[in-house]
Coordinates of C-alpha atoms in Angstrom, one line a residue:
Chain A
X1 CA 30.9 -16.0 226.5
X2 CA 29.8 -16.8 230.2
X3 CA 26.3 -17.7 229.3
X4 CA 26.7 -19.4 225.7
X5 CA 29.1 -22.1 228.3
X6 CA 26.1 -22.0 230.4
X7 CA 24.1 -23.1 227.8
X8 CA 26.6 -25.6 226.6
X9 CA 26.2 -27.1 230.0
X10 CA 22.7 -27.5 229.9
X11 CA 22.4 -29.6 227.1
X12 CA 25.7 -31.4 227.9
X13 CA 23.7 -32.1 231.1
X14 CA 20.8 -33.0 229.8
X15 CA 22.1 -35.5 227.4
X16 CA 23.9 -36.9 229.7
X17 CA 20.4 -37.5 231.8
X18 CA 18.6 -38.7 228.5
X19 CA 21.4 -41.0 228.0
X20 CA 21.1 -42.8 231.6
X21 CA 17.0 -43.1 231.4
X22 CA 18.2 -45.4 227.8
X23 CA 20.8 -47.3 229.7
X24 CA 19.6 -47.6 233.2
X25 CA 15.4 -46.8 232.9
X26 CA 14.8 -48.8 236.4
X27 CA 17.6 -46.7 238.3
X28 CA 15.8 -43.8 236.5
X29 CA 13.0 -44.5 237.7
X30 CA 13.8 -45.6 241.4
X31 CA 15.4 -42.5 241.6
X32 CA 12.4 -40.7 241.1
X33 CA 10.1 -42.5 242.7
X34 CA 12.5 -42.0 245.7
X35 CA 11.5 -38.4 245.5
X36 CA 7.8 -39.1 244.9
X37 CA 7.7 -37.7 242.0
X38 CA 7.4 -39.0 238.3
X39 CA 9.9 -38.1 234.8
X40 CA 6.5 -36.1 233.8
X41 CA 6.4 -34.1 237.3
X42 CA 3.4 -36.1 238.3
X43 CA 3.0 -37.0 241.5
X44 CA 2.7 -40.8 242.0
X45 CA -1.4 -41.4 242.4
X46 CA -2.2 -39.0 239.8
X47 CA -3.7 -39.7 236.3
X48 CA -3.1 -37.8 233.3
X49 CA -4.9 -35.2 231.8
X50 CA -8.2 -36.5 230.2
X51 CA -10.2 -34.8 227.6
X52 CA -13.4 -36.1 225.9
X53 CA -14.8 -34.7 222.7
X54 CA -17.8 -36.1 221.6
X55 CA -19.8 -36.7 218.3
X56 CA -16.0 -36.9 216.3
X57 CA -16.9 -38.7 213.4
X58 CA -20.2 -37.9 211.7
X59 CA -20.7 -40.8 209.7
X60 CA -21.2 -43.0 213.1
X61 CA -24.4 -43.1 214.9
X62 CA -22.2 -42.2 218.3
X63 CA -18.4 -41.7 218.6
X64 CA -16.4 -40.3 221.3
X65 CA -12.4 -39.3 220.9
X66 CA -10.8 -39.9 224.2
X67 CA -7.1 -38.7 225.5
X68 CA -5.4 -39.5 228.5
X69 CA -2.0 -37.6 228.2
X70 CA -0.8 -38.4 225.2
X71 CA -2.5 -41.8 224.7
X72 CA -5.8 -41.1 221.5
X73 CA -8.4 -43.6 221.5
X74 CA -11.4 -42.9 218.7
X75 CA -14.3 -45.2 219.4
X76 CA -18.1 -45.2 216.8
X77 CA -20.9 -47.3 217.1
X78 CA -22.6 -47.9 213.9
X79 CA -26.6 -49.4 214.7
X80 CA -28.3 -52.0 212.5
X81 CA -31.1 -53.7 212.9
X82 CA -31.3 -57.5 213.5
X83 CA -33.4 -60.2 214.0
X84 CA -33.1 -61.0 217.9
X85 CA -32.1 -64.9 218.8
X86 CA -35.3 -67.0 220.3
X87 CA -33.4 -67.8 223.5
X88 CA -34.0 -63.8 224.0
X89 CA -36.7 -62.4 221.4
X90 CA -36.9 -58.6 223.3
X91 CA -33.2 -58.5 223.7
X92 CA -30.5 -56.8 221.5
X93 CA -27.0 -57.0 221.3
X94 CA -23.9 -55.2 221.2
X95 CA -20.6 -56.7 219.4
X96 CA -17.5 -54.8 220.7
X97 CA -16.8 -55.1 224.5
X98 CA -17.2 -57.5 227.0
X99 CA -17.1 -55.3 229.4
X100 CA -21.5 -54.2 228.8
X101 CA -22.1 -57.6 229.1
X102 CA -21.9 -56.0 233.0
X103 CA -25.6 -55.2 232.3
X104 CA -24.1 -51.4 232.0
X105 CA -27.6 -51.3 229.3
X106 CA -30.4 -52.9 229.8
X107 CA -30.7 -55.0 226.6
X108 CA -34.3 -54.4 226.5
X109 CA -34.3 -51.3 225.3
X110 CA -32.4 -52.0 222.2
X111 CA -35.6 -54.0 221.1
X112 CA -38.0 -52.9 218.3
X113 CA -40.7 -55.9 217.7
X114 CA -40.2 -58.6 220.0
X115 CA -39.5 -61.5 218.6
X116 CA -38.8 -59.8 215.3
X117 CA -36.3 -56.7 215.0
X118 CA -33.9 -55.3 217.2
X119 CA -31.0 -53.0 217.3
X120 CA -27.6 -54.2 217.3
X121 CA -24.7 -51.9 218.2
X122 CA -21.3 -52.3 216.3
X123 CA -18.9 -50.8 218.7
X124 CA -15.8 -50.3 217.4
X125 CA -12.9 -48.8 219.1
X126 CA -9.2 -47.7 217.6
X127 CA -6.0 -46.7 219.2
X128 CA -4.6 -43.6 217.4
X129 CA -1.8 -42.7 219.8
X130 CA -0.4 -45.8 222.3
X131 CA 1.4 -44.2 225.5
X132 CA 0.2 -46.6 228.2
X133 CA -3.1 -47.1 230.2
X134 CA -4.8 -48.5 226.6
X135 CA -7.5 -50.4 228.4
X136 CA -8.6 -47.3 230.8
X137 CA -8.8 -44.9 227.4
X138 CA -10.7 -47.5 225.4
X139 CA -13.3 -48.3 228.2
X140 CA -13.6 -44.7 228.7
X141 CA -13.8 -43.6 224.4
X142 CA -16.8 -46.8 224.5
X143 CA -18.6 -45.3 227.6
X144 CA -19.0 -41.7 225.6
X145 CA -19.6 -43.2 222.3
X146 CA -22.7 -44.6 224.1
X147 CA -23.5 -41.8 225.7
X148 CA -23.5 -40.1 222.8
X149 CA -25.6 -42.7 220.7
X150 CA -28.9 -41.7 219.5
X151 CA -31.0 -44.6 218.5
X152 CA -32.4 -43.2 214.7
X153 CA -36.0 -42.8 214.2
X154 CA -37.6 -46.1 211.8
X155 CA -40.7 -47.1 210.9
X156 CA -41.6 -50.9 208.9
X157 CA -42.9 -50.6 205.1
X158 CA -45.2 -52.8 204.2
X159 CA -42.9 -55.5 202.7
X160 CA -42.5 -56.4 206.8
X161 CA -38.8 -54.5 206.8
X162 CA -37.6 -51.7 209.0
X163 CA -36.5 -48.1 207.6
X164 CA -35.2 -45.3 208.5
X165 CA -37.8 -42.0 208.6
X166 CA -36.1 -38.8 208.1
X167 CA -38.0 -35.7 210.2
X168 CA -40.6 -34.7 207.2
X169 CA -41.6 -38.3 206.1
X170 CA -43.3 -38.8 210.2
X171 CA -46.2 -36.3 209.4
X172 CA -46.3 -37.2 205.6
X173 CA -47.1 -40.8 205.6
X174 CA -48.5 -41.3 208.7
X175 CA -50.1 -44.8 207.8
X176 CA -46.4 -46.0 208.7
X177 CA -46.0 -46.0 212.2
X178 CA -42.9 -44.8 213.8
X179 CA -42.3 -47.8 216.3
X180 CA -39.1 -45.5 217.5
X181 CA -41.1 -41.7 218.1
X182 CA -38.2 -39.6 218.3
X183 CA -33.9 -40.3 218.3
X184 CA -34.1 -41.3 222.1
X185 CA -30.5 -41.7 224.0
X186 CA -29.8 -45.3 226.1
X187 CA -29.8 -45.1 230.1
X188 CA -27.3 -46.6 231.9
X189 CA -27.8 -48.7 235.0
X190 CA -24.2 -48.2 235.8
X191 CA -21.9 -46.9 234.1
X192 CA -17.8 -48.5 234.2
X193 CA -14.9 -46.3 234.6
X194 CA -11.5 -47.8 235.3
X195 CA -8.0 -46.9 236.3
X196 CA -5.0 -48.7 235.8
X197 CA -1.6 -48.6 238.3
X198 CA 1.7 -50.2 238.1
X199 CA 2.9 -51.8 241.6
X200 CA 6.8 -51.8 242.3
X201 CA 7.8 -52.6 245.1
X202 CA 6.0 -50.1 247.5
X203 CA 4.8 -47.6 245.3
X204 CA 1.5 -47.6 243.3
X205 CA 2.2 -45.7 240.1
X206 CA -1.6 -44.5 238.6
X207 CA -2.3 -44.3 235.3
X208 CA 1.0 -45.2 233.3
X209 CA 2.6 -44.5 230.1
X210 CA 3.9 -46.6 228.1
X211 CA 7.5 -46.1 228.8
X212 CA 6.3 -47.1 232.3
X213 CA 4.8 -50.1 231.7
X214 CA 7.8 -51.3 229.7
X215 CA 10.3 -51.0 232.8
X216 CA 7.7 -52.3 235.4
X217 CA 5.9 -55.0 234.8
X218 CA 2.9 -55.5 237.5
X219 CA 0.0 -54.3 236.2
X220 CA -3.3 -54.0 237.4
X221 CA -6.3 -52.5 236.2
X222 CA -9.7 -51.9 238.4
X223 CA -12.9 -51.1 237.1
X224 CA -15.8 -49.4 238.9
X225 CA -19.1 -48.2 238.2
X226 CA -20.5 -45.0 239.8
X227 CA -21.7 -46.5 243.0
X228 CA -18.2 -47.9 243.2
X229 CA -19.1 -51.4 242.8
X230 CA -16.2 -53.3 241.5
X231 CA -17.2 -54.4 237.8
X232 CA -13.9 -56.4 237.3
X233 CA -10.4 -56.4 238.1
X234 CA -7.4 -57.4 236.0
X235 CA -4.0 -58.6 237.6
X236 CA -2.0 -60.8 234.9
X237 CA 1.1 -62.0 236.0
X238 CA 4.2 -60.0 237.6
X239 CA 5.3 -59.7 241.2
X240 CA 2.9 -61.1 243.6
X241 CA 0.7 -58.2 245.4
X242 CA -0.7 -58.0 248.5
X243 CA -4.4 -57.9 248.9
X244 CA -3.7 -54.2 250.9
X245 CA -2.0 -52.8 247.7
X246 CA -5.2 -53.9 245.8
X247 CA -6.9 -52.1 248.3
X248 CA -5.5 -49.2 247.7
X249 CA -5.6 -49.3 244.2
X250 CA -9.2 -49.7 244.3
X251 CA -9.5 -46.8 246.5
X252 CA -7.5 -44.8 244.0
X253 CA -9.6 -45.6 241.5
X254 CA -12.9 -44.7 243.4
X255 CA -11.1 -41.1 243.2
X256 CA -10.6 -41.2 239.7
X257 CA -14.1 -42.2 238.8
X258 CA -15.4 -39.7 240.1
X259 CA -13.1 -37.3 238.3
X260 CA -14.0 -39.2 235.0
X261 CA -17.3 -39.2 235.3
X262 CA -17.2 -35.2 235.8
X263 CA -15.6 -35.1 233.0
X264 CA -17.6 -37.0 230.8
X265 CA -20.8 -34.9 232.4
X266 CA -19.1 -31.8 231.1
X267 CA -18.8 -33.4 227.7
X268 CA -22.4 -34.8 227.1
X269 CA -23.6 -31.1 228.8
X270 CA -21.1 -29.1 225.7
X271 CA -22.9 -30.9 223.3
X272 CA -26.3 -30.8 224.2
X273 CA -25.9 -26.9 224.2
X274 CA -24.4 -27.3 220.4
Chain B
X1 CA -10.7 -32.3 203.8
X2 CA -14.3 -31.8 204.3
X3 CA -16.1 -34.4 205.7
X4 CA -13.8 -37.0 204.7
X5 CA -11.2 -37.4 207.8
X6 CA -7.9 -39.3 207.5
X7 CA -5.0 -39.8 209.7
X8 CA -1.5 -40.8 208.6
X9 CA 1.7 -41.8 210.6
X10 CA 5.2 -42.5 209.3
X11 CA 7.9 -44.7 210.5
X12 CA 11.5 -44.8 209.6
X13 CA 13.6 -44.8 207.9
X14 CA 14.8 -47.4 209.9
X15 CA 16.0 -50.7 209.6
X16 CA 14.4 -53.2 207.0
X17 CA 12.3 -55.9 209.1
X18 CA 12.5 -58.3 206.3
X19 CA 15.8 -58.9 205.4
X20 CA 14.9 -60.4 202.1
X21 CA 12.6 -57.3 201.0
X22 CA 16.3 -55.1 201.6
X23 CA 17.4 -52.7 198.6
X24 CA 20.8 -51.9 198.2
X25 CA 20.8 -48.8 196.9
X26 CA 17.6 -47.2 198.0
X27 CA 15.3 -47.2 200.7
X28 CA 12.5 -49.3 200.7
X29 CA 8.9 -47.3 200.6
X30 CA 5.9 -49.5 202.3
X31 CA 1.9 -48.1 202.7
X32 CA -0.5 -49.6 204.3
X33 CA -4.4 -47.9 203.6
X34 CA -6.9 -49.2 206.3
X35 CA -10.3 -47.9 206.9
X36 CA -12.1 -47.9 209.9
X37 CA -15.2 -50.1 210.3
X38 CA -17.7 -46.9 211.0
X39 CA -16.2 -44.4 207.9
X40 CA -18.4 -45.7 205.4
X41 CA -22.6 -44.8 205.5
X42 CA -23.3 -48.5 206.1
X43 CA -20.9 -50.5 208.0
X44 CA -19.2 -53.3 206.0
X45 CA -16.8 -55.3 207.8
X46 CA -13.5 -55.3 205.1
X47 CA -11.0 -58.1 205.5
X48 CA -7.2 -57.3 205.8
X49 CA -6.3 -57.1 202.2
X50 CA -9.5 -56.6 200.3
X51 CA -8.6 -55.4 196.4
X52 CA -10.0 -51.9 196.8
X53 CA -7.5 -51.5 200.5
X54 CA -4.6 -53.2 198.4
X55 CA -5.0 -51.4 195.2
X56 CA -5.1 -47.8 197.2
X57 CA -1.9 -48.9 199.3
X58 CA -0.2 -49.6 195.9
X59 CA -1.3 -46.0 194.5
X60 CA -0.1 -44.4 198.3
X61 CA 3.5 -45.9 197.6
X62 CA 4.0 -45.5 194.2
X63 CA 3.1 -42.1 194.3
X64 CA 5.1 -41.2 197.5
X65 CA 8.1 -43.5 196.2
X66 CA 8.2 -41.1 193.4
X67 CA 9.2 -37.8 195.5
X68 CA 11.0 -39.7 198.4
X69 CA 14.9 -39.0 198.0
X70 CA 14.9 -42.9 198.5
X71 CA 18.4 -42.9 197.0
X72 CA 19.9 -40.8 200.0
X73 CA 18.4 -43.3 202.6
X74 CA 19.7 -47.1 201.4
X75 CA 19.7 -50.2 203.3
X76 CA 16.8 -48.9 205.2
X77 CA 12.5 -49.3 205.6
X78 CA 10.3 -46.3 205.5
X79 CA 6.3 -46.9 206.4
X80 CA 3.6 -45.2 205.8
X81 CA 0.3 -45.8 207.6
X82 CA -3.2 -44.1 206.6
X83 CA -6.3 -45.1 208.2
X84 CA -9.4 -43.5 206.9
X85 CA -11.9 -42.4 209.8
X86 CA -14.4 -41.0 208.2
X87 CA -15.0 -41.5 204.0
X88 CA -16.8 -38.8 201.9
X89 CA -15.4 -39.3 198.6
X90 CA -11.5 -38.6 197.6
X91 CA -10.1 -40.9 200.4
X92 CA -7.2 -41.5 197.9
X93 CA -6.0 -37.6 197.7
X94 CA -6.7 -36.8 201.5
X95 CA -4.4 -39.7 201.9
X96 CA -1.7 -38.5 200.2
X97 CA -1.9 -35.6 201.5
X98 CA -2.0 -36.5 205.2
X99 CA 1.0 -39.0 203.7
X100 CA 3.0 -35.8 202.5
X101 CA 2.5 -34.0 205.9
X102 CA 3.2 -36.9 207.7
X103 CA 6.6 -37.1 205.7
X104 CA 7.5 -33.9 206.0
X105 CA 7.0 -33.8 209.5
X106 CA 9.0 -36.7 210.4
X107 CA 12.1 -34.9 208.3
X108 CA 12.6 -37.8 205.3
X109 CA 14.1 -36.2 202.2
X110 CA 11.8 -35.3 199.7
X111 CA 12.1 -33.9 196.0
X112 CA 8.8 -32.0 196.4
X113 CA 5.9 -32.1 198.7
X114 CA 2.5 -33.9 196.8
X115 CA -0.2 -32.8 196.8
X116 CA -3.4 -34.3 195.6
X117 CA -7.0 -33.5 194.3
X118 CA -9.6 -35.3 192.6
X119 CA -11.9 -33.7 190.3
X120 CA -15.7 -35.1 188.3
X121 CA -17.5 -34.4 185.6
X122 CA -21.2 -34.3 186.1
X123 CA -24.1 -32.4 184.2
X124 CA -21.4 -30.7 181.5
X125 CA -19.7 -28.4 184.3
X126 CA -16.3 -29.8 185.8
X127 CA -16.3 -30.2 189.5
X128 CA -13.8 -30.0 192.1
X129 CA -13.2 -32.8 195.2
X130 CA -16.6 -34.9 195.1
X131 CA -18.2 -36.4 197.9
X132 CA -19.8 -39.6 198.3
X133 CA -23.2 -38.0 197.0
X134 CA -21.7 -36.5 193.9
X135 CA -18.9 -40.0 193.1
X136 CA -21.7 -42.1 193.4
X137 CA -23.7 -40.4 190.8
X138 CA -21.4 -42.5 188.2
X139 CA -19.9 -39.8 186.2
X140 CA -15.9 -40.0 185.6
X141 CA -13.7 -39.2 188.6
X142 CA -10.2 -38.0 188.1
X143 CA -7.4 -38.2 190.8
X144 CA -4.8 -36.0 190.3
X145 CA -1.1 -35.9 192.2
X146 CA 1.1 -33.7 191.2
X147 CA 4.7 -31.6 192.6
X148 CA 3.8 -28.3 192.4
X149 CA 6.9 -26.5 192.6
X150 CA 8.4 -29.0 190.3
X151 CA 5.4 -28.8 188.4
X152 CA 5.4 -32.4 187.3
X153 CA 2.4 -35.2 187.2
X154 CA 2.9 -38.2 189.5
X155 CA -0.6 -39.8 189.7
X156 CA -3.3 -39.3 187.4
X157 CA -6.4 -41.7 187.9
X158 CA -9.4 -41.8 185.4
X159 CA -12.1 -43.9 185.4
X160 CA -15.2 -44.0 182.9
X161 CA -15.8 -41.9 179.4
X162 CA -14.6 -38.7 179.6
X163 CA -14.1 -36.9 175.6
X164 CA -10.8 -35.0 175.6
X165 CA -12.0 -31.6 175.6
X166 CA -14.0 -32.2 179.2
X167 CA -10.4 -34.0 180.2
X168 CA -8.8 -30.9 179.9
X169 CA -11.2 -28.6 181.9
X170 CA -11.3 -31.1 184.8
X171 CA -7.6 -31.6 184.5
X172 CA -7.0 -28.0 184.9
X173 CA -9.3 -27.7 187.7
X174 CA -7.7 -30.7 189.3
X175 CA -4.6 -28.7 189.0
X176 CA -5.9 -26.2 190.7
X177 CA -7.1 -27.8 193.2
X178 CA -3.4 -29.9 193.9
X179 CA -2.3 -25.9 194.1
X180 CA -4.4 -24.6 196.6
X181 CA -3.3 -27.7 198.8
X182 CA 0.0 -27.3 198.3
X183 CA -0.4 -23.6 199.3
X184 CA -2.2 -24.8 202.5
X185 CA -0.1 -27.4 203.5
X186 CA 3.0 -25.0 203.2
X187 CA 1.9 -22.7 205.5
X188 CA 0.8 -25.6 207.9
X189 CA 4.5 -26.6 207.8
X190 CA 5.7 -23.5 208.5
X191 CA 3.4 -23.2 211.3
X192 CA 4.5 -26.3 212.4
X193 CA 8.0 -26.0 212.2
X194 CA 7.8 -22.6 214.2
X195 CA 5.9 -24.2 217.4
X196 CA 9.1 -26.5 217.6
X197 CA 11.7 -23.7 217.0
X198 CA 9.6 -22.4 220.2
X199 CA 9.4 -25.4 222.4
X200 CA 13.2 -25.8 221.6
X201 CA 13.7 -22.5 222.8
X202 CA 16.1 -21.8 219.6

């Protein structure tokens, strides 16, 4: 009898804590944070676990599914071939993210005939599972996409238009020239990671769920590239911050780069051995 | 279910947003079918709405309306959201079927799990689940849902000349297929509903 009351206690107790995170989520949290600790026994400057899986959807030309915690972000690029604008004839272009307008590719390489034909990237990038830190997930699922692109192999038929060559067709017909010789991969001149915190009062909360970002409401995001250059930095609205809590954040975030970008090297290296 | 990948969530039943749309004496079943931009072999940018997305949502709810216990649940909302990923022919029966697990798992009262398959006829021999290859070689496609322990038809889909002999054999195979499913998706459940009698520690 002894332990079934025992038992009874335990979930009398621990409805009795779910019930005061619904009523009082702030005192919840304070309490917590008191203790430096977090409701998912993190401590308070560390991210989530992140996982990368690469080449998800097979109909894409590159796709990457991210997930940090429990937050799922599946990003594709699909590749299509344009006619470049005349302000920029040996230029491509990618629709999707501002963020590569950072010069994270060189837009030169996505050009096939200048003047004529180049590739255009369709990058598109959906949120499966929303638990906080969307931005840092969704930067992160478009970085391996890309890394994961391979540029398809195309020659131009006679009527002036580009096509795709499949492996046998390049010895075959070898009056058409292949202008791309073999599926290349981009290079990166830098490559953007970021991390997102929460600020309350003096603590610096990285990488937050959602639950978190409901109850406190100063946000900001940092984003890096390798060298830890600062590519941009978000702060909209909440509690004013000071410029040595930014610092930290950005120091926190030079941290997690690196941790990101290990991970990401593991990833591109799984697949390459597939 | 092969290459064709689909993902479906459910919400509810909980309390009607639109007060006007409110039944009651049931619950009110809503489906929304979305593909992604990149599921499709060349990308085609589909507006919100398009008759193919609104037509398959239609199909989704009517046929999951039908084994819902909507009568147990009034007053209330129930949605259903399927978003194709990746589309190699039978989109509509992978969605129902990620629709039934998705149902199941989130615990709404159901008469019967459905299950769905789709079935062809091409070159005089029936064929089971086409991809995009074989659908696109124009012969008729059949969608089949059906209850299997109930053993009754709830969606049934034909398109193009089929003579009623060939109907049969692709019907049965489609029948077939909907079993095997079933089968499967059964012991996912089970599976399932195991890891959480685990985590709860029962």
């Amino acid at each position: 009898m002894g332990s079934t009351d025992g038992i009874q206690a335990d979930i009398a107790s621990e409805i009795e804590v779910d019930a005061f995170r619904r009523l009082f989520p702030l005192r919840f949290y304070e309490r917590h944070l008191s203790e430096s600790v977090r409701p998912d026994a993190r401590p308070l400057n560390k991210a989530r676990d992140t996982s990368v899986a690469l080449g998800a959807i097979s109909s894409a030309d590159g796709s990457a599914l991210v997930k940090i915690g429990h937050t799922t972000m599946l990003a594709a690029i699909k590749v299509e071939v344009m006619t470049p604008s005349l302000d920029s004839p040996d230029e491509g272009c990618i629709v999707g993210f501002d963020v590569f307008s950072s010069g994270m590719i060189n837009l030169k390489e996505l050009s096939l005939i200048s003047g004529k034909a180049a590739w255009m990237l369709y990058l598109d990038v959906y949120c499966l599972d929303a638990d906080g830190a969307l931005f840092d997930a969704a930067l992160l699922a478009a970085v391996a996409a890309l890394s994961h692109l391979r540029i398809p192999v195309v020659s131009v038929n006679d009527d002036g238009r580009v096509v795709a060559m499949s492996g046998e067709h390049v010895e075959g017909k070898s009056v058409r020239e292949p202008i791309n010789r073999e599926k290349r991969k981009l290079t990166f001149s830098c490559i953007p990671f970021s991390l997102t915190c929460i600020l309350h009062q003096k603590y610096i909360l990285a990488d937050p769920t959602a639950e978190e970002e409901l109850i406190m409401e100063t946000l900001v995001t940092v984003v890096l590239d390798l060298s830890g250059r600062l590519v941009s930095l978000y702060k909209l609205g909440g509690n004013l911050a000071y410029n040595s809590t930014v610092q930290d954040c950005v120091a926190l975030t030079r941290r997690r780069v690196k941790e990101l970008h290990q991970i990401l090297n593991e990833a591109v290296s799984d697949m390459e051995v597939d | 279910m092969g290459n064709t990948k689909v993902i479906a969530a459910v919400y509810g039943p909980r309390k009607v947003q639109n007060w006007g749309q409110q039944i009651n004496d049931q619950a009110l079943v809503r489906c929304e079918y979305r593909m992604a931009n990149f599921s499709t072999g060349d990308r085609v940018r589909r507006p919100k709405g398009d008759r193919r997305t609104t037509e398959i949502s239609l199909v989704i709810r009517q046929t999951m309306e039908a084994c819902i216990m909507t009568q147990q649940m009034p007053r209330t909302q129930i949605d259903i959201y399927v978003q194709v990923l990746q589309a190699d022919g039978g989109t509509r029966s992978a969605c129902i079927n990620a629709a039934t697990l998705a149902l199941a798992a989130a615990g709404i009262p159901m008469r019967d799990l459905v299950t769905s398959c789709s079935a062809g006829y091409l070159n005089g021999t029936p064929l089971l689940d086409l991809n995009y290859v074989e659908d696109s070689a124009g012969g008729p496609d059949v969608t089949l849902g059906i209850l299997p322990t109930l053993d009754r038809v709830t969606l049934l889909q034909a398109d193009s000349k089929l003579t009623m002999d060939a109907f049969e054999s692709v019907m049965h195979l489609a029948t077939e297929g909907c079993m095997a499913v079933a089968d499967y998706i059964r012991r996912l459940l089970r599976e399932h509903t195991k890891q959480l009698e685990l985590r709860r520690g029962v």
